[in-house]
Coordinates of C-alpha atoms and ligand atoms in Angstrom, one line a residue:
M16 CA 193.6 173.2 130.1
S17 CA 190.0 172.4 131.2
Y18 CA 188.4 169.1 130.4
P19 CA 184.7 168.7 129.4
R20 CA 182.5 167.6 132.3
I21 CA 179.5 167.0 130.1
R22 CA 180.4 164.1 127.8
P23 CA 177.7 162.8 125.4
R24 CA 180.2 160.1 124.3
R25 CA 179.7 158.4 127.7
L26 CA 176.3 157.1 126.5
R27 CA 177.7 155.8 123.2
R28 CA 180.4 153.7 124.9
T29 CA 178.9 150.2 124.6
P30 CA 176.2 148.6 122.4
A31 CA 174.1 148.1 125.5
L32 CA 174.3 151.8 126.5
R33 CA 173.5 152.8 122.9
R34 CA 170.5 150.4 122.9
L35 CA 169.3 151.8 126.2
V36 CA 169.2 155.4 125.0
A37 CA 168.0 154.8 121.5
E38 CA 165.1 157.2 120.7
T39 CA 163.8 155.3 117.7
R40 CA 163.3 151.5 117.3
L41 CA 162.2 149.5 114.4
D42 CA 159.7 146.7 114.9
P43 CA 158.6 144.2 112.2
A44 CA 154.9 145.0 113.2
E45 CA 155.2 148.5 111.7
L46 CA 156.5 147.3 108.3
I47 CA 154.2 146.8 105.4
L48 CA 155.2 144.8 102.3
P49 CA 154.0 145.9 98.9
M50 CA 153.3 142.9 96.7
F51 CA 152.6 142.6 92.9
V52 CA 150.5 139.9 91.4
R53 CA 150.4 139.5 87.6
E54 CA 147.4 137.8 85.9
G55 CA 148.3 134.7 83.9
L56 CA 151.7 133.9 85.5
T57 CA 152.4 130.4 86.5
E58 CA 155.8 131.3 88.0
P59 CA 157.0 134.5 89.7
R60 CA 158.7 136.9 87.3
P61 CA 161.6 139.1 88.4
I62 CA 161.4 142.9 88.0
S63 CA 164.8 144.0 86.7
S64 CA 164.7 147.5 88.2
L65 CA 163.7 146.1 91.6
P66 CA 166.2 143.4 92.3
G67 CA 164.7 140.9 94.8
V68 CA 161.1 141.9 94.1
V69 CA 158.9 139.9 91.7
Q70 CA 155.6 139.9 90.0
H71 CA 153.8 137.0 91.7
S72 CA 151.6 134.3 90.3
R73 CA 148.5 133.6 92.3
D74 CA 150.2 130.7 94.0
S75 CA 153.5 132.4 94.7
L76 CA 151.6 135.3 96.2
R77 CA 149.8 133.1 98.7
K78 CA 153.1 131.5 99.7
A79 CA 154.9 134.8 100.0
A80 CA 152.1 136.3 102.0
A81 CA 152.3 133.4 104.5
E82 CA 156.1 133.9 104.7
A83 CA 155.6 137.6 105.4
V84 CA 153.2 136.7 108.2
Q85 CA 155.8 134.3 109.5
A86 CA 158.4 137.1 109.5
G87 CA 156.0 139.2 111.6
V88 CA 155.3 142.1 109.1
G89 CA 152.4 144.4 110.1
G90 CA 150.7 144.4 106.7
L91 CA 150.6 143.6 103.1
M92 CA 149.7 146.1 100.3
L93 CA 148.5 144.3 97.2
F94 CA 148.9 145.6 93.6
G95 CA 147.3 143.8 90.6
V96 CA 148.8 143.7 87.1
P97 CA 146.1 142.7 84.6
A98 CA 146.7 140.9 81.3
E99 CA 144.3 143.3 79.5
R100 CA 143.5 146.9 80.1
D101 CA 140.8 149.2 78.8
A102 CA 139.9 152.9 78.9
T103 CA 137.8 152.7 82.1
G104 CA 140.0 150.3 84.0
S105 CA 137.2 147.9 84.4
G106 CA 139.5 145.1 85.5
G107 CA 139.9 146.9 88.8
I108 CA 136.2 146.7 89.5
D109 CA 135.5 143.2 88.1
P110 CA 135.2 140.8 91.0
A111 CA 137.1 138.3 88.8
G112 CA 139.9 140.9 88.1
I113 CA 143.4 140.0 89.2
L114 CA 143.5 142.3 92.2
N115 CA 140.1 141.3 93.7
T116 CA 141.0 137.7 93.1
A117 CA 144.4 138.2 94.8
I118 CA 142.7 139.8 97.8
R119 CA 140.4 136.7 98.2
D120 CA 143.4 134.4 97.9
V121 CA 145.5 136.3 100.4
V122 CA 142.7 136.7 102.9
A123 CA 142.0 133.0 102.6
E124 CA 145.7 132.3 103.3
V125 CA 146.5 134.6 106.2
G126 CA 143.1 135.5 107.7
D127 CA 143.5 138.1 110.4
A128 CA 147.1 137.2 111.1
T129 CA 148.3 140.4 109.4
V130 CA 146.6 143.4 107.8
V131 CA 145.6 142.9 104.2
M132 CA 145.6 146.2 102.2
S133 CA 144.9 146.9 98.6
D134 CA 145.9 149.8 96.3
L135 CA 142.7 151.6 95.2
C136 CA 143.7 153.2 91.9
L137 CA 142.9 152.8 88.2
D138 CA 146.4 153.2 86.7
E139 CA 147.3 149.5 86.7
F140 CA 144.0 148.8 84.9
T141 CA 143.7 151.6 82.3
S142 CA 145.0 151.4 78.8
H143 CA 146.3 155.0 79.0
G144 CA 147.9 154.4 82.4
H145 CA 146.3 157.3 84.2
C146 CA 144.9 157.0 87.7
G147 CA 141.5 158.2 86.5
L148 CA 139.0 158.4 83.7
L149 CA 139.8 160.7 80.8
T150 CA 137.6 163.3 79.1
P151 CA 137.5 163.2 75.3
A152 CA 140.2 165.9 75.4
G153 CA 142.4 163.6 77.5
D154 CA 142.1 165.3 80.8
V155 CA 141.7 163.3 84.0
E156 CA 138.1 163.8 85.0
N157 CA 137.9 164.1 88.8
D158 CA 134.2 163.3 89.7
A159 CA 133.7 160.5 87.1
T160 CA 136.8 158.9 88.6
L161 CA 135.3 159.1 92.1
R162 CA 132.4 157.0 91.0
A163 CA 134.8 154.4 89.6
Y164 CA 136.8 154.4 92.9
A165 CA 133.6 153.9 94.8
E166 CA 132.9 150.8 92.8
M167 CA 136.4 149.6 93.1
A168 CA 136.3 150.0 96.9
L169 CA 133.2 147.9 97.1
A170 CA 134.8 145.2 95.0
Q171 CA 137.8 145.1 97.3
A172 CA 135.7 145.2 100.4
T173 CA 133.6 142.3 99.1
A174 CA 136.8 140.4 98.4
G175 CA 137.6 140.8 102.2
V176 CA 140.3 143.4 102.4
H177 CA 140.9 145.0 105.8
V178 CA 142.2 148.3 104.5
V179 CA 141.8 150.1 101.2
G180 CA 144.5 152.5 100.0
P181 CA 143.1 155.2 97.7
S182 CA 146.2 156.4 95.8
G183 CA 144.9 158.3 92.8
M184 CA 145.0 161.8 94.4
M185 CA 141.5 162.8 93.1
D186 CA 139.8 165.5 95.1
G187 CA 137.2 164.0 97.4
Q188 CA 138.3 160.4 96.9
V189 CA 138.3 159.6 100.6
A190 CA 134.8 160.9 101.1
A191 CA 133.6 159.0 98.0
V192 CA 135.2 155.7 99.2
R193 CA 134.0 156.1 102.8
E194 CA 130.4 156.8 101.7
A195 CA 130.3 153.9 99.3
L196 CA 131.7 151.5 101.9
D197 CA 129.3 152.7 104.6
V198 CA 126.2 152.6 102.5
A199 CA 127.0 149.0 101.6
G200 CA 127.6 148.1 105.2
Y201 CA 131.4 147.9 105.1
T202 CA 131.8 150.3 108.0
D203 CA 134.6 148.2 109.4
V204 CA 136.9 148.5 106.3
S205 CA 139.5 151.1 107.0
I206 CA 141.0 153.7 104.7
L207 CA 144.7 154.4 104.5
A208 CA 144.8 157.5 102.4
Y209 CA 147.7 158.3 100.2
A210 CA 147.2 161.8 101.4
A211 CA 150.4 163.6 100.5
K212 CA 151.6 162.0 97.3
Y213 CA 154.1 163.7 95.1
A214 CA 154.6 163.6 91.3
S215 CA 157.9 161.8 91.8
A216 CA 160.5 160.4 89.5
F217 CA 161.3 157.9 92.3
Y218 CA 158.3 155.8 91.1
G219 CA 160.3 154.7 88.0
P220 CA 160.8 151.0 88.8
F221 CA 157.2 150.7 89.9
R222 CA 156.2 151.5 86.4
E223 CA 158.1 148.4 85.3
A224 CA 156.6 146.4 88.1
V225 CA 153.0 147.1 87.0
E226 CA 153.9 147.3 83.2
S227 CA 152.5 150.8 83.3
A228 CA 151.1 152.1 80.0
L229 CA 151.5 155.8 81.0
D230 CA 152.8 158.1 78.4
G231 CA 153.1 161.5 80.0
D232 CA 153.0 162.4 83.7
R233 CA 150.6 162.8 86.7
R234 CA 151.3 166.4 87.5
T235 CA 147.6 167.5 87.3
Y236 CA 146.8 165.3 90.2
Q237 CA 149.9 164.4 92.1
Q238 CA 151.7 167.1 94.1
D239 CA 154.6 169.4 93.1
P240 CA 157.7 168.4 94.9
A241 CA 158.3 172.1 95.7
N242 CA 155.3 172.2 98.1
L243 CA 155.1 171.3 101.8
R244 CA 152.1 173.4 103.1
E245 CA 150.0 171.9 100.3
S246 CA 150.6 168.5 101.9
L247 CA 149.1 169.7 105.2
R248 CA 146.0 170.9 103.3
E249 CA 145.7 167.5 101.5
V250 CA 146.1 165.6 104.8
A251 CA 143.6 167.8 106.7
L252 CA 141.1 167.2 103.9
D253 CA 141.6 163.4 104.0
V254 CA 141.2 163.3 107.7
A255 CA 138.1 165.4 107.5
E256 CA 136.7 163.1 104.8
G257 CA 137.2 160.1 107.1
A258 CA 140.7 158.7 106.5
D259 CA 141.7 156.4 109.3
M260 CA 145.4 156.6 108.5
V261 CA 147.3 158.9 106.2
M262 CA 150.4 158.3 104.1
V263 CA 153.3 160.5 102.8
K264 CA 155.0 159.3 99.6
P265 CA 157.8 159.0 98.7
A266 CA 159.6 158.8 102.1
L267 CA 163.3 159.7 102.3
P268 CA 163.3 162.7 100.0
Y269 CA 160.2 164.1 101.9
L270 CA 161.2 163.7 105.6
D271 CA 160.3 167.3 106.2
V272 CA 156.8 166.7 105.0
L273 CA 156.6 163.6 107.1
A274 CA 157.6 165.5 110.2
A275 CA 155.1 168.3 109.5
V276 CA 152.3 165.9 108.9
R277 CA 153.1 163.9 112.0
A278 CA 152.8 167.2 114.0
A279 CA 149.6 168.2 112.4
V280 CA 147.4 165.1 112.8
D281 CA 146.6 162.5 115.4
V282 CA 145.8 159.6 113.1
P283 CA 148.5 157.0 112.4
V284 CA 150.9 158.3 109.8
A285 CA 152.5 156.0 107.2
A286 CA 155.3 156.6 104.8
Y287 CA 156.0 154.7 101.5
Q288 CA 159.6 154.0 100.8
V289 CA 159.0 153.8 97.1
S290 CA 160.6 151.8 94.3
G291 CA 163.2 154.3 93.3
E292 CA 164.4 154.7 96.9
Y293 CA 164.8 150.9 97.1
A294 CA 166.4 150.6 93.7
M295 CA 169.1 153.3 94.4
V296 CA 170.3 151.5 97.4
E297 CA 170.2 148.1 95.7
A298 CA 172.2 149.4 92.8
A299 CA 174.8 151.1 94.9
A300 CA 175.1 148.0 97.1
A301 CA 175.5 145.7 94.1
N302 CA 178.4 147.9 93.1
G303 CA 180.0 147.4 96.5
W304 CA 179.7 151.1 97.2
I305 CA 177.6 151.0 100.3
D306 CA 176.8 148.4 103.1
R307 CA 173.4 147.2 102.0
E308 CA 172.0 146.1 105.3
R309 CA 173.2 149.0 107.3
V310 CA 171.8 151.5 104.7
M311 CA 168.5 149.6 104.7
L312 CA 168.1 149.9 108.4
E313 CA 169.4 153.5 108.5
T314 CA 166.8 154.6 105.9
L315 CA 164.0 152.9 107.8
T316 CA 165.2 154.3 111.1
S317 CA 165.3 157.8 109.6
I318 CA 161.8 157.5 108.2
R319 CA 160.6 156.4 111.7
R320 CA 162.5 159.2 113.4
A321 CA 160.9 161.8 111.1
G322 CA 157.5 160.7 112.2
A323 CA 156.2 157.7 110.3
Q324 CA 154.6 155.1 112.6
M325 CA 154.4 152.6 109.7
I326 CA 156.5 152.1 106.7
L327 CA 155.7 150.5 103.4
T328 CA 158.9 149.0 102.1
Y329 CA 160.0 146.3 99.6
W330 CA 162.5 145.3 102.3
A331 CA 159.7 144.5 104.9
V332 CA 160.4 140.8 105.2
E333 CA 164.1 141.0 105.0
A334 CA 164.2 143.9 107.5
A335 CA 161.9 142.0 109.8
D336 CA 164.1 138.9 109.7
L337 CA 167.2 141.1 110.3
L338 CA 165.6 142.9 113.2
R339 CA 164.6 139.6 114.8
R340 CA 168.1 138.2 114.4
T341 CA 170.0 141.2 115.6
G342 CA 167.4 142.3 118.2
Ligands
LIG425 C1 149.4 154.3 92.0 C2 150.7 154.0 92.7 C3 152.0 154.3 92.3 C4 152.8 153.8 93.3 C5 152.0 153.3 94.3 N1 150.7 153.4 93.9 C6 152.5 154.8 91.0 C7 152.3 156.2 90.7 O1 151.6 157.0 91.4 O2 152.8 156.7 89.7 C8 154.3 153.9 93.3 C9 155.0 153.0 94.3 C10 156.5 152.9 94.1 O3 157.1 153.6 93.3 O4 157.1 152.0 94.8 N2 148.6 153.1 91.8

C-alpha cells in the first residue's frame, strides 16, 4: 500500500494555517448597507419579509447611519419611500422629496466618514411603480426617462451624495447622468451603475420595503435570467458611457455573471445581495434549519470569491461587527 505524499489536508490542520492560506477575506470596508427611509414616519417600521430591516424615520436613519460608520462599513445606499406618488415620479426630483432630504441628513451626520450613495430610479416615486415614464399605451419610454434621471441625478448631487446608483436599466442612462452631472459642475460625483440587473423574483421583499405599486413586471428593461453574454454587453456600454463602478444584481444566483464581468472590466465590481437572498437565509435560520451566521459569512465569501470587490448587503453592519469580533 502506498500513502499519499501530497496532502492538501496539511494546510487545513489548524485555524491559523487555514487563515494563512485563505484566498478570500471579508473586510467591513467593502460592505455597503442599503437603507430605507419612509416619509412621515416618527418611529422606524419593521419590514415583515426582511426581518431585522426597517423603514427608517428621518431621525432613525441618521442614527443608523452613524452606527454603520461606527461598524466600519464602506458605504450606505439610500432608498426613499414617499408618502405620495405620481405618474412622473416627481418626488424623486423635488429637492424636498424624501430621498433628497435623507441624503442631506445623512451627509450632515456622517460627512466623508463613509461613502453615501443613492438609488437613482423612479420606481419608488411613480404611481404605476415602473422605473421610467410611460407612454399613453403604457410602455416604458426610454429617452423621456433619461431626462428624468438627469434631473434626479442633479437633485441628488445638489443634496451632497458621493455616488449615484442608476438602477432603472434604461439604455443610455449612464451617459445621460454623467453629462447632466458634468454640465452642472458635479464632475466629482461618481456613478455606480447597476449594469447587469436581472428581472428577478428575488426582489420580492424589496417591493414590500418600498411599498411598490408595481402591477406587472420589468422584463422590457431588466435582463432575462437566461442570459450571460448580454451582461457583458451591458457592462461594456456602461463603462464606455462613464460608469466609475459597475454592479451585478442579484448576487448568489448570478455568480457566473459576476466572475465573467470581473474578468471583462478593470473598474471596481460590486454585487447586490438582494432582499430575497437575505430573506431566504433569515427564514431558514428562524426555523432552525441552518446556522445563520455561518451561512451569512459563507454567502458573502462566495460573492467575494466570484469577483465582487464590494457587496451591498442588508447584513453589512452585523457582518462587519462579526468580522471585527472574530477577526
Ligand atoms: C430599483 C431597485 C430594486 C432593487 C434595488 N433597486 C427593485 C427592482 O428593480 O425591482 C431591489 C433590491 C432588493 O431586492 O434588495 N429601484
